[in-house]
PDB file of C-alpha atoms in Angstrom:
ATOM      1  CA  UNK A   1      35.007 -24.282 -37.303  1.00  0.00           C
ATOM      2  CA  UNK A   2      33.641 -26.532 -35.016  1.00  0.00           C
ATOM      3  CA  UNK A   3      36.102 -28.821 -33.586  1.00  0.00           C
ATOM      4  CA  UNK A   4      34.932 -31.659 -34.979  1.00  0.00           C
ATOM      5  CA  UNK A   5      38.710 -33.609 -36.040  1.00  0.00           C
ATOM      6  CA  UNK A   6      40.667 -32.831 -32.774  1.00  0.00           C
ATOM      7  CA  UNK A   7      37.096 -34.276 -30.929  1.00  0.00           C
ATOM      8  CA  UNK A   8      36.534 -37.332 -33.406  1.00  0.00           C
ATOM      9  CA  UNK A   9      39.123 -38.058 -35.080  1.00  0.00           C
ATOM     10  CA  UNK A  10      42.246 -38.084 -32.234  1.00  0.00           C
ATOM     11  CA  UNK A  11      40.247 -37.437 -28.712  1.00  0.00           C
ATOM     12  CA  UNK A  12      37.449 -40.114 -29.584  1.00  0.00           C
ATOM     13  CA  UNK A  13      39.518 -42.374 -31.431  1.00  0.00           C
ATOM     14  CA  UNK A  14      42.166 -42.503 -28.651  1.00  0.00           C
ATOM     15  CA  UNK A  15      40.180 -43.202 -25.781  1.00  0.00           C
ATOM     16  CA  UNK A  16      38.184 -46.061 -27.963  1.00  0.00           C
ATOM     17  CA  UNK A  17      41.645 -47.898 -28.677  1.00  0.00           C
ATOM     18  CA  UNK A  18      43.113 -47.340 -25.496  1.00  0.00           C
ATOM     19  CA  UNK A  19      41.120 -45.988 -22.263  1.00  0.00           C
ATOM     20  CA  UNK A  20      39.706 -48.452 -19.376  1.00  0.00           C
ATOM     21  CA  UNK A  21      36.271 -49.442 -19.915  1.00  0.00           C
ATOM     22  CA  UNK A  22      35.713 -46.611 -16.860  1.00  0.00           C
ATOM     23  CA  UNK A  23      36.911 -43.990 -19.279  1.00  0.00           C
ATOM     24  CA  UNK A  24      35.153 -45.140 -21.865  1.00  0.00           C
ATOM     25  CA  UNK A  25      31.617 -44.863 -20.178  1.00  0.00           C
ATOM     26  CA  UNK A  26      32.429 -41.865 -18.375  1.00  0.00           C
ATOM     27  CA  UNK A  27      33.531 -39.656 -21.355  1.00  0.00           C
ATOM     28  CA  UNK A  28      32.524 -41.152 -24.372  1.00  0.00           C
ATOM     29  CA  UNK A  29      28.597 -40.562 -24.337  1.00  0.00           C
ATOM     30  CA  UNK A  30      29.309 -36.587 -23.901  1.00  0.00           C
ATOM     31  CA  UNK A  31      31.470 -36.705 -27.127  1.00  0.00           C
ATOM     32  CA  UNK A  32      28.063 -38.900 -28.758  1.00  0.00           C
ATOM     33  CA  UNK A  33      26.214 -36.175 -28.135  1.00  0.00           C
ATOM     34  CA  UNK A  34      28.507 -33.377 -28.413  1.00  0.00           C
ATOM     35  CA  UNK A  35      28.497 -32.013 -24.667  1.00  0.00           C
ATOM     36  CA  UNK A  36      32.308 -32.555 -24.655  1.00  0.00           C
ATOM     37  CA  UNK A  37      34.689 -31.547 -26.855  1.00  0.00           C
ATOM     38  CA  UNK A  38      39.038 -32.606 -27.298  1.00  0.00           C
ATOM     39  CA  UNK A  39      41.822 -31.853 -28.241  1.00  0.00           C
ATOM     40  CA  UNK A  40      45.572 -33.670 -28.823  1.00  0.00           C
ATOM     41  CA  UNK A  41      48.296 -32.082 -27.398  1.00  0.00           C
ATOM     42  CA  UNK A  42      51.472 -32.752 -28.561  1.00  0.00           C
ATOM     43  CA  UNK A  43      53.863 -30.227 -30.043  1.00  0.00           C
ATOM     44  CA  UNK A  44      56.402 -28.671 -27.881  1.00  0.00           C
ATOM     45  CA  UNK A  45      59.155 -26.327 -30.592  1.00  0.00           C
ATOM     46  CA  UNK A  46      59.019 -25.916 -33.640  1.00  0.00           C
ATOM     47  CA  UNK A  47      61.465 -28.672 -34.207  1.00  0.00           C
ATOM     48  CA  UNK A  48      60.574 -31.869 -35.090  1.00  0.00           C
ATOM     49  CA  UNK A  49      59.200 -33.883 -32.691  1.00  0.00           C
ATOM     50  CA  UNK A  50      61.049 -37.018 -31.155  1.00  0.00           C
ATOM     51  CA  UNK A  51      61.004 -39.275 -28.430  1.00  0.00           C
ATOM     52  CA  UNK A  52      63.961 -37.360 -26.265  1.00  0.00           C
ATOM     53  CA  UNK A  53      62.024 -33.982 -27.228  1.00  0.00           C
ATOM     54  CA  UNK A  54      59.192 -34.568 -24.802  1.00  0.00           C
ATOM     55  CA  UNK A  55      59.788 -31.658 -22.485  1.00  0.00           C
ATOM     56  CA  UNK A  56      56.155 -32.203 -21.039  1.00  0.00           C
ATOM     57  CA  UNK A  57      56.249 -34.652 -17.453  1.00  0.00           C
ATOM     58  CA  UNK A  58      53.942 -36.600 -15.827  1.00  0.00           C
ATOM     59  CA  UNK A  59      54.603 -37.773 -11.985  1.00  0.00           C
ATOM     60  CA  UNK A  60      52.504 -38.341  -9.518  1.00  0.00           C
ATOM     61  CA  UNK A  61      49.187 -38.122 -11.296  1.00  0.00           C
ATOM     62  CA  UNK A  62      49.862 -34.728 -12.254  1.00  0.00           C
ATOM     63  CA  UNK A  63      51.225 -32.667 -15.804  1.00  0.00           C
ATOM     64  CA  UNK A  64      53.841 -30.021 -15.594  1.00  0.00           C
ATOM     65  CA  UNK A  65      54.821 -28.342 -18.979  1.00  0.00           C
ATOM     66  CA  UNK A  66      54.356 -26.402 -21.843  1.00  0.00           C
ATOM     67  CA  UNK A  67      52.397 -27.331 -25.259  1.00  0.00           C
ATOM     68  CA  UNK A  68      52.880 -24.451 -27.791  1.00  0.00           C
ATOM     69  CA  UNK A  69      50.263 -24.896 -30.452  1.00  0.00           C
ATOM     70  CA  UNK A  70      47.430 -26.859 -30.120  1.00  0.00           C
ATOM     71  CA  UNK A  71      44.490 -26.639 -32.299  1.00  0.00           C
ATOM     72  CA  UNK A  72      41.196 -26.654 -30.814  1.00  0.00           C
ATOM     73  CA  UNK A  73      42.764 -26.405 -27.446  1.00  0.00           C
ATOM     74  CA  UNK A  74      41.238 -23.160 -26.228  1.00  0.00           C
ATOM     75  CA  UNK A  75      37.916 -24.365 -26.082  1.00  0.00           C
ATOM     76  CA  UNK A  76      38.165 -27.967 -25.201  1.00  0.00           C
ATOM     77  CA  UNK A  77      37.167 -30.106 -22.558  1.00  0.00           C
ATOM     78  CA  UNK A  78      39.154 -32.945 -22.700  1.00  0.00           C
ATOM     79  CA  UNK A  79      43.197 -33.508 -23.759  1.00  0.00           C
ATOM     80  CA  UNK A  80      44.630 -35.937 -24.699  1.00  0.00           C
ATOM     81  CA  UNK A  81      48.482 -35.393 -23.696  1.00  0.00           C
ATOM     82  CA  UNK A  82      51.640 -36.835 -24.482  1.00  0.00           C
ATOM     83  CA  UNK A  83      54.180 -36.852 -22.128  1.00  0.00           C
ATOM     84  CA  UNK A  84      57.500 -38.294 -20.132  1.00  0.00           C
ATOM     85  CA  UNK A  85      56.220 -40.227 -17.767  1.00  0.00           C
ATOM     86  CA  UNK A  86      58.502 -42.722 -15.681  1.00  0.00           C
ATOM     87  CA  UNK A  87      58.494 -45.376 -17.690  1.00  0.00           C
ATOM     88  CA  UNK A  88      59.361 -43.216 -21.206  1.00  0.00           C
ATOM     89  CA  UNK A  89      56.425 -41.176 -22.631  1.00  0.00           C
ATOM     90  CA  UNK A  90      53.043 -42.363 -22.703  1.00  0.00           C
ATOM     91  CA  UNK A  91      49.643 -40.575 -23.261  1.00  0.00           C
ATOM     92  CA  UNK A  92      47.551 -38.405 -20.535  1.00  0.00           C
ATOM     93  CA  UNK A  93      44.031 -37.629 -20.071  1.00  0.00           C
ATOM     94  CA  UNK A  94      43.056 -34.239 -18.836  1.00  0.00           C
ATOM     95  CA  UNK A  95      39.631 -33.297 -18.098  1.00  0.00           C
ATOM     96  CA  UNK A  96      39.428 -29.214 -17.774  1.00  0.00           C
ATOM     97  CA  UNK A  97      36.141 -29.462 -16.175  1.00  0.00           C
ATOM     98  CA  UNK A  98      37.960 -30.570 -12.924  1.00  0.00           C
ATOM     99  CA  UNK A  99      41.341 -29.927 -13.949  1.00  0.00           C
ATOM    100  CA  UNK A 100      43.434 -26.343 -13.856  1.00  0.00           C
ATOM    101  CA  UNK A 101      45.100 -25.300 -16.883  1.00  0.00           C
ATOM    102  CA  UNK A 102      46.629 -22.009 -18.452  1.00  0.00           C
ATOM    103  CA  UNK A 103      45.393 -21.756 -21.803  1.00  0.00           C
ATOM    104  CA  UNK A 104      46.422 -18.810 -24.071  1.00  0.00           C
ATOM    105  CA  UNK A 105      44.996 -18.579 -27.741  1.00  0.00           C
ATOM    106  CA  UNK A 106      47.389 -17.895 -30.263  1.00  0.00           C
ATOM    107  CA  UNK A 107      47.193 -17.075 -33.854  1.00  0.00           C
ATOM    108  CA  UNK A 108      47.509 -19.114 -36.668  1.00  0.00           C
ATOM    109  CA  UNK A 109      46.018 -18.946 -40.673  1.00  0.00           C
ATOM    110  CA  UNK A 110      42.748 -20.275 -39.998  1.00  0.00           C
ATOM    111  CA  UNK A 111      40.636 -17.823 -38.474  1.00  0.00           C
ATOM    112  CA  UNK A 112      38.055 -19.782 -38.438  1.00  0.00           C
ATOM    113  CA  UNK A 113      39.600 -22.449 -36.130  1.00  0.00           C
ATOM    114  CA  UNK A 114      40.838 -21.997 -32.195  1.00  0.00           C
ATOM    115  CA  UNK A 115      44.727 -22.809 -31.362  1.00  0.00           C
ATOM    116  CA  UNK A 116      46.152 -22.502 -28.056  1.00  0.00           C
ATOM    117  CA  UNK A 117      49.355 -22.443 -25.937  1.00  0.00           C
ATOM    118  CA  UNK A 118      48.705 -24.460 -22.810  1.00  0.00           C
ATOM    119  CA  UNK A 119      50.799 -24.587 -19.798  1.00  0.00           C
ATOM    120  CA  UNK A 120      50.487 -27.204 -16.863  1.00  0.00           C
ATOM    121  CA  UNK A 121      51.663 -26.535 -13.946  1.00  0.00           C
ATOM    122  CA  UNK A 122      50.479 -29.802 -11.383  1.00  0.00           C
ATOM    123  CA  UNK A 123      47.553 -30.188 -13.725  1.00  0.00           C
ATOM    124  CA  UNK A 124      45.535 -33.477 -12.347  1.00  0.00           C
ATOM    125  CA  UNK A 125      46.284 -36.117 -15.222  1.00  0.00           C
ATOM    126  CA  UNK A 126      45.086 -39.637 -15.697  1.00  0.00           C
ATOM    127  CA  UNK A 127      47.269 -42.208 -17.733  1.00  0.00           C
ATOM    128  CA  UNK A 128      45.747 -43.244 -21.404  1.00  0.00           C
ATOM    129  CA  UNK A 129      47.082 -46.408 -21.998  1.00  0.00           C
ATOM    130  CA  UNK A 130      50.116 -48.077 -21.137  1.00  0.00           C
ATOM    131  CA  UNK A 131      52.985 -46.042 -20.014  1.00  0.00           C
ATOM    132  CA  UNK A 132      55.940 -45.976 -22.210  1.00  0.00           C
ATOM    133  CA  UNK A 133      53.939 -47.142 -24.956  1.00  0.00           C
ATOM    134  CA  UNK A 134      53.186 -43.191 -26.108  1.00  0.00           C
ATOM    135  CA  UNK A 135      55.291 -42.818 -28.574  1.00  0.00           C
ATOM    136  CA  UNK A 136      53.939 -46.088 -30.694  1.00  0.00           C
ATOM    137  CA  UNK A 137      50.385 -45.367 -29.956  1.00  0.00           C
ATOM    138  CA  UNK A 138      50.924 -41.872 -30.977  1.00  0.00           C
ATOM    139  CA  UNK A 139      51.967 -43.114 -34.803  1.00  0.00           C
ATOM    140  CA  UNK A 140      49.126 -45.328 -33.917  1.00  0.00           C
ATOM    141  CA  UNK A 141      47.037 -42.742 -33.379  1.00  0.00           C
ATOM    142  CA  UNK A 142      48.188 -40.967 -36.632  1.00  0.00           C
ATOM    143  CA  UNK A 143      47.860 -43.103 -38.949  1.00  0.00           C
ATOM    144  CA  UNK A 144      44.578 -43.839 -38.306  1.00  0.00           C
ATOM    145  CA  UNK A 145      43.572 -39.429 -37.932  1.00  0.00           C
ATOM    146  CA  UNK A 146      45.583 -39.236 -40.793  1.00  0.00           C
ATOM    147  CA  UNK A 147      42.918 -40.965 -42.900  1.00  0.00           C
ATOM    148  CA  UNK A 148      39.761 -39.695 -41.660  1.00  0.00           C
ATOM    149  CA  UNK A 149      41.969 -35.812 -42.129  1.00  0.00           C
ATOM    150  CA  UNK A 150      42.693 -36.510 -45.692  1.00  0.00           C
ATOM    151  CA  UNK A 151      39.067 -37.039 -46.180  1.00  0.00           C
ATOM    152  CA  UNK A 152      38.290 -33.658 -45.215  1.00  0.00           C
ATOM    153  CA  UNK A 153      41.570 -32.419 -47.130  1.00  0.00           C
ATOM    154  CA  UNK A 154      39.947 -34.193 -50.231  1.00  0.00           C
ATOM    155  CA  UNK A 155      36.125 -32.433 -49.732  1.00  0.00           C
ATOM    156  CA  UNK A 156      38.326 -29.052 -49.455  1.00  0.00           C
ATOM    157  CA  UNK A 157      40.187 -29.614 -53.303  1.00  0.00           C
ATOM    158  CA  UNK A 158      36.773 -30.991 -54.464  1.00  0.00           C
ATOM    159  CA  UNK A 159      34.997 -27.650 -53.160  1.00  0.00           C
ATOM    160  CA  UNK A 160      37.597 -25.604 -54.708  1.00  0.00           C
ATOM    161  CA  UNK A 161      37.779 -27.276 -57.656  1.00  0.00           C
ATOM    162  CA  UNK A 162      33.768 -27.069 -58.042  1.00  0.00           C
ATOM    163  CA  UNK A 163      34.321 -22.976 -57.428  1.00  0.00           C
ATOM    164  CA  UNK A 164      36.897 -22.692 -60.395  1.00  0.00           C
ATOM    165  CA  UNK A 165      34.872 -24.382 -62.397  1.00  0.00           C
ATOM    166  CA  UNK A 166      31.549 -22.648 -61.740  1.00  0.00           C
ATOM    167  CA  UNK A 167      33.714 -19.254 -61.771  1.00  0.00           C
ATOM    168  CA  UNK A 168      35.324 -20.104 -64.718  1.00  0.00           C
ATOM    169  CA  UNK A 169      32.023 -20.785 -66.592  1.00  0.00           C
ATOM    170  CA  UNK A 170      30.703 -17.720 -65.410  1.00  0.00           C
ATOM    171  CA  UNK A 171      33.177 -15.009 -65.769  1.00  0.00           C
ATOM    172  CA  UNK A 172      33.222 -13.032 -69.607  1.00  0.00           C
ATOM    173  CA  UNK A 173      36.819 -11.977 -70.718  1.00  0.00           C
ATOM    174  CA  UNK A 174      36.825 -10.743 -74.531  1.00  0.00           C
ATOM    175  CA  UNK A 175      33.141 -11.741 -74.925  1.00  0.00           C
ATOM    176  CA  UNK A 176      33.708 -15.226 -73.897  1.00  0.00           C
ATOM    177  CA  UNK A 177      33.623 -17.547 -71.455  1.00  0.00           C
ATOM    178  CA  UNK A 178      37.355 -17.650 -68.993  1.00  0.00           C
ATOM    179  CA  UNK A 179      37.052 -20.986 -68.988  1.00  0.00           C
ATOM    180  CA  UNK A 180      37.592 -21.042 -72.891  1.00  0.00           C
ATOM    181  CA  UNK A 181      41.537 -19.886 -72.588  1.00  0.00           C
ATOM    182  CA  UNK A 182      43.934 -22.845 -72.951  1.00  0.00           C
ATOM    183  CA  UNK A 183      45.814 -21.406 -69.364  1.00  0.00           C
ATOM    184  CA  UNK A 184      42.585 -21.378 -66.913  1.00  0.00           C
ATOM    185  CA  UNK A 185      42.060 -25.172 -69.097  1.00  0.00           C
ATOM    186  CA  UNK A 186      45.124 -26.054 -67.615  1.00  0.00           C
ATOM    187  CA  UNK A 187      45.164 -25.126 -64.300  1.00  0.00           C
ATOM    188  CA  UNK A 188      42.046 -26.687 -63.752  1.00  0.00           C
ATOM    189  CA  UNK A 189      42.806 -29.338 -65.264  1.00  0.00           C
ATOM    190  CA  UNK A 190      45.531 -30.482 -62.725  1.00  0.00           C
ATOM    191  CA  UNK A 191      42.941 -29.427 -60.204  1.00  0.00           C
ATOM    192  CA  UNK A 192      41.452 -32.223 -61.257  1.00  0.00           C
ATOM    193  CA  UNK A 193      43.941 -35.167 -61.567  1.00  0.00           C
ATOM    194  CA  UNK A 194      44.990 -34.195 -58.207  1.00  0.00           C
ATOM    195  CA  UNK A 195      41.498 -34.214 -56.473  1.00  0.00           C
ATOM    196  CA  UNK A 196      41.306 -37.569 -58.254  1.00  0.00           C
ATOM    197  CA  UNK A 197      44.785 -39.094 -57.633  1.00  0.00           C
ATOM    198  CA  UNK A 198      43.656 -38.145 -53.640  1.00  0.00           C
ATOM    199  CA  UNK A 199      40.452 -39.654 -54.341  1.00  0.00           C
ATOM    200  CA  UNK A 200      41.604 -43.089 -54.947  1.00  0.00           C
ATOM    201  CA  UNK A 201      43.927 -42.621 -51.956  1.00  0.00           C
ATOM    202  CA  UNK A 202      41.741 -42.113 -49.653  1.00  0.00           C
ATOM    203  CA  UNK A 203      39.368 -45.316 -50.615  1.00  0.00           C
ATOM    204  CA  UNK A 204      42.346 -47.277 -50.494  1.00  0.00           C
ATOM    205  CA  UNK A 205      43.001 -46.351 -47.103  1.00  0.00           C
ATOM    206  CA  UNK A 206      39.737 -46.191 -45.999  1.00  0.00           C
ATOM    207  CA  UNK A 207      39.245 -49.663 -46.719  1.00  0.00           C
ATOM    208  CA  UNK A 208      42.880 -50.385 -45.150  1.00  0.00           C
ATOM    209  CA  UNK A 209      41.493 -48.381 -41.912  1.00  0.00           C
ATOM    210  CA  UNK A 210      38.069 -50.413 -41.460  1.00  0.00           C
ATOM    211  CA  UNK A 211      39.456 -53.846 -42.107  1.00  0.00           C
ATOM    212  CA  UNK A 212      42.448 -52.718 -40.012  1.00  0.00           C
ATOM    213  CA  UNK A 213      44.569 -53.919 -42.428  1.00  0.00           C
ATOM    214  CA  UNK A 214      48.558 -54.234 -42.280  1.00  0.00           C
ATOM    215  CA  UNK A 215      48.937 -52.088 -44.804  1.00  0.00           C
ATOM    216  CA  UNK A 216      47.098 -49.115 -42.843  1.00  0.00           C
ATOM    217  CA  UNK A 217      50.485 -47.475 -42.414  1.00  0.00           C
ATOM    218  CA  UNK A 218      50.976 -47.137 -45.845  1.00  0.00           C
ATOM    219  CA  UNK A 219      47.908 -46.334 -47.266  1.00  0.00           C
ATOM    220  CA  UNK A 220      47.439 -43.601 -44.396  1.00  0.00           C
ATOM    221  CA  UNK A 221      50.740 -42.047 -45.542  1.00  0.00           C
ATOM    222  CA  UNK A 222      49.523 -42.099 -49.363  1.00  0.00           C
ATOM    223  CA  UNK A 223      46.397 -40.740 -48.537  1.00  0.00           C
ATOM    224  CA  UNK A 224      47.934 -37.998 -46.248  1.00  0.00           C
ATOM    225  CA  UNK A 225      51.112 -36.478 -48.892  1.00  0.00           C
ATOM    226  CA  UNK A 226      48.389 -36.289 -51.981  1.00  0.00           C
ATOM    227  CA  UNK A 227      45.215 -35.350 -50.331  1.00  0.00           C
ATOM    228  CA  UNK A 228      47.331 -32.778 -48.478  1.00  0.00           C
ATOM    229  CA  UNK A 229      48.691 -31.788 -52.036  1.00  0.00           C
ATOM    230  CA  UNK A 230      45.623 -31.580 -53.750  1.00  0.00           C
ATOM    231  CA  UNK A 231      44.262 -29.625 -51.076  1.00  0.00           C
ATOM    232  CA  UNK A 232      46.444 -27.418 -51.360  1.00  0.00           C
ATOM    233  CA  UNK A 233      46.698 -27.171 -55.240  1.00  0.00           C
ATOM    234  CA  UNK A 234      43.116 -26.546 -55.937  1.00  0.00           C
ATOM    235  CA  UNK A 235      42.801 -24.017 -52.949  1.00  0.00           C
ATOM    236  CA  UNK A 236      45.597 -21.779 -54.348  1.00  0.00           C
ATOM    237  CA  UNK A 237      44.239 -22.155 -57.236  1.00  0.00           C
ATOM    238  CA  UNK A 238      40.821 -21.723 -57.106  1.00  0.00           C
ATOM    239  CA  UNK A 239      42.464 -17.886 -55.645  1.00  0.00           C
ATOM    240  CA  UNK A 240      44.384 -18.033 -59.189  1.00  0.00           C
ATOM    241  CA  UNK A 241      40.883 -18.673 -61.189  1.00  0.00           C
ATOM    242  CA  UNK A 242      39.213 -15.987 -59.653  1.00  0.00           C
ATOM    243  CA  UNK A 243      42.016 -13.056 -60.650  1.00  0.00           C
ATOM    244  CA  UNK A 244      41.853  -9.776 -58.503  1.00  0.00           C
ATOM    245  CA  UNK A 245      38.031 -11.526 -57.019  1.00  0.00           C
ATOM    246  CA  UNK A 246      39.798 -14.564 -55.863  1.00  0.00           C
ATOM    247  CA  UNK A 247      41.822 -12.189 -53.144  1.00  0.00           C
ATOM    248  CA  UNK A 248      39.120 -10.196 -51.648  1.00  0.00           C
ATOM    249  CA  UNK A 249      37.047 -11.134 -48.300  1.00  0.00           C
ATOM    250  CA  UNK A 250      34.123 -11.342 -50.165  1.00  0.00           C
ATOM    251  CA  UNK A 251      34.973 -14.559 -52.109  1.00  0.00           C
ATOM    252  CA  UNK A 252      35.421 -17.419 -49.920  1.00  0.00           C
ATOM    253  CA  UNK A 253      38.922 -18.487 -51.595  1.00  0.00           C
ATOM    254  CA  UNK A 254      40.714 -17.642 -49.276  1.00  0.00           C
ATOM    255  CA  UNK A 255      38.574 -19.993 -45.985  1.00  0.00           C
ATOM    256  CA  UNK A 256      39.522 -22.874 -48.130  1.00  0.00           C
ATOM    257  CA  UNK A 257      43.423 -21.283 -48.624  1.00  0.00           C
ATOM    258  CA  UNK A 258      43.549 -21.226 -44.674  1.00  0.00           C
ATOM    259  CA  UNK A 259      42.014 -23.811 -43.903  1.00  0.00           C
ATOM    260  CA  UNK A 260      44.096 -26.393 -46.468  1.00  0.00           C
ATOM    261  CA  UNK A 261      47.237 -24.936 -44.661  1.00  0.00           C
ATOM    262  CA  UNK A 262      46.687 -25.342 -41.276  1.00  0.00           C
ATOM    263  CA  UNK A 263      45.063 -28.792 -41.408  1.00  0.00           C
ATOM    264  CA  UNK A 264      48.916 -29.537 -43.629  1.00  0.00           C
ATOM    265  CA  UNK A 265      50.313 -28.600 -40.532  1.00  0.00           C
ATOM    266  CA  UNK A 266      48.203 -31.090 -38.680  1.00  0.00           C
ATOM    267  CA  UNK A 267      49.517 -34.174 -37.287  1.00  0.00           C
ATOM    268  CA  UNK A 268      52.857 -33.286 -38.417  1.00  0.00           C
ATOM    269  CA  UNK A 269      54.176 -31.644 -41.839  1.00  0.00           C
ATOM    270  CA  UNK A 270      54.080 -32.767 -45.380  1.00  0.00           C
ATOM    271  CA  UNK A 271      57.695 -33.580 -44.925  1.00  0.00           C
ATOM    272  CA  UNK A 272      57.053 -35.755 -42.329  1.00  0.00           C
ATOM    273  CA  UNK A 273      54.581 -38.073 -43.825  1.00  0.00           C
ATOM    274  CA  UNK A 274      56.883 -37.624 -46.562  1.00  0.00           C
ATOM    275  CA  UNK A 275      59.437 -39.537 -44.786  1.00  0.00           C
ATOM    276  CA  UNK A 276      56.492 -41.690 -43.394  1.00  0.00           C
ATOM    277  CA  UNK A 277      56.070 -43.039 -46.668  1.00  0.00           C
ATOM    278  CA  UNK A 278      59.309 -43.776 -47.588  1.00  0.00           C
ATOM    279  CA  UNK A 279      59.510 -46.026 -44.860  1.00  0.00           C
ATOM    280  CA  UNK A 280      56.761 -47.953 -45.953  1.00  0.00           C
ATOM    281  CA  UNK A 281      57.098 -48.519 -49.174  1.00  0.00           C
ATOM    282  CA  UNK A 282      61.166 -49.701 -48.218  1.00  0.00           C
ATOM    283  CA  UNK A 283      59.799 -53.164 -46.996  1.00  0.00           C
ATOM    284  CA  UNK A 284      57.066 -53.443 -50.009  1.00  0.00           C
ATOM    285  CA  UNK A 285      59.433 -52.516 -52.195  1.00  0.00           C
ATOM    286  CA  UNK A 286      61.837 -54.996 -51.030  1.00  0.00           C
ATOM    287  CA  UNK A 287      58.805 -57.904 -50.888  1.00  0.00           C
ATOM    288  CA  UNK A 288      58.284 -56.898 -54.496  1.00  0.00           C
ATOM    289  CA  UNK A 289      61.486 -57.569 -55.572  1.00  0.00           C
ATOM    290  CA  UNK A 290      61.922 -60.859 -53.996  1.00  0.00           C
TER     291      UNK A 290
END
């Protein structure tokens, strides 16, 4: 339930890549010690985000606008905000320890994660990276964060698989463990295959990230799609393996199912990453054909 991804995968990563030396010196030590929590504020509507659809504005060192769904936004100390500046979209840093913004917690599918609606009304902010480069920088940030979130999704998928296998060995029906029945075997086998495919893609993406390879956009999209699918499949079918008990609060199955759906919507939904995967596969396919 801690805001690790929002703070480390997104906020710290953005500051590391585009922050000034002064911003890094001022903020990164607090993130490293756990004193500062961060969040990325992007979403403004239920429609797919586009550069032309950014309504939040930055002018004269102030932000004005509303971000609807900000993971960990209600508990964050630092915000990285996508907004329209004088030269186009930009990323802007808001230190909520010293700047005022109206925050309201909103309900989400994952009850262990904070989610907030944030309204900026002349809120003090500072540029993070060059003005006009915000949209390109956001996509680069998403590529890097997608790899790290994919490993979190993979970990959840493997844990859900372990839970299902363990229960199938211990739960008896008609004098036999339920894992001996074909329907359960096939379900667990599908979970295993999905998790192992995601694992392979995650390690490929980790290599691309660690080497700053030109293949990172393709690798990140591949890992993101397969890890999202694996976590959703494993967490859902884990409930089915547990039968009626899987739907109760007493079992942890619902926690993994909720988190799988929450993570599937961060950084854009699954269809967004499928589109990115196709877009990155096309040049690779063309190069292979030539």
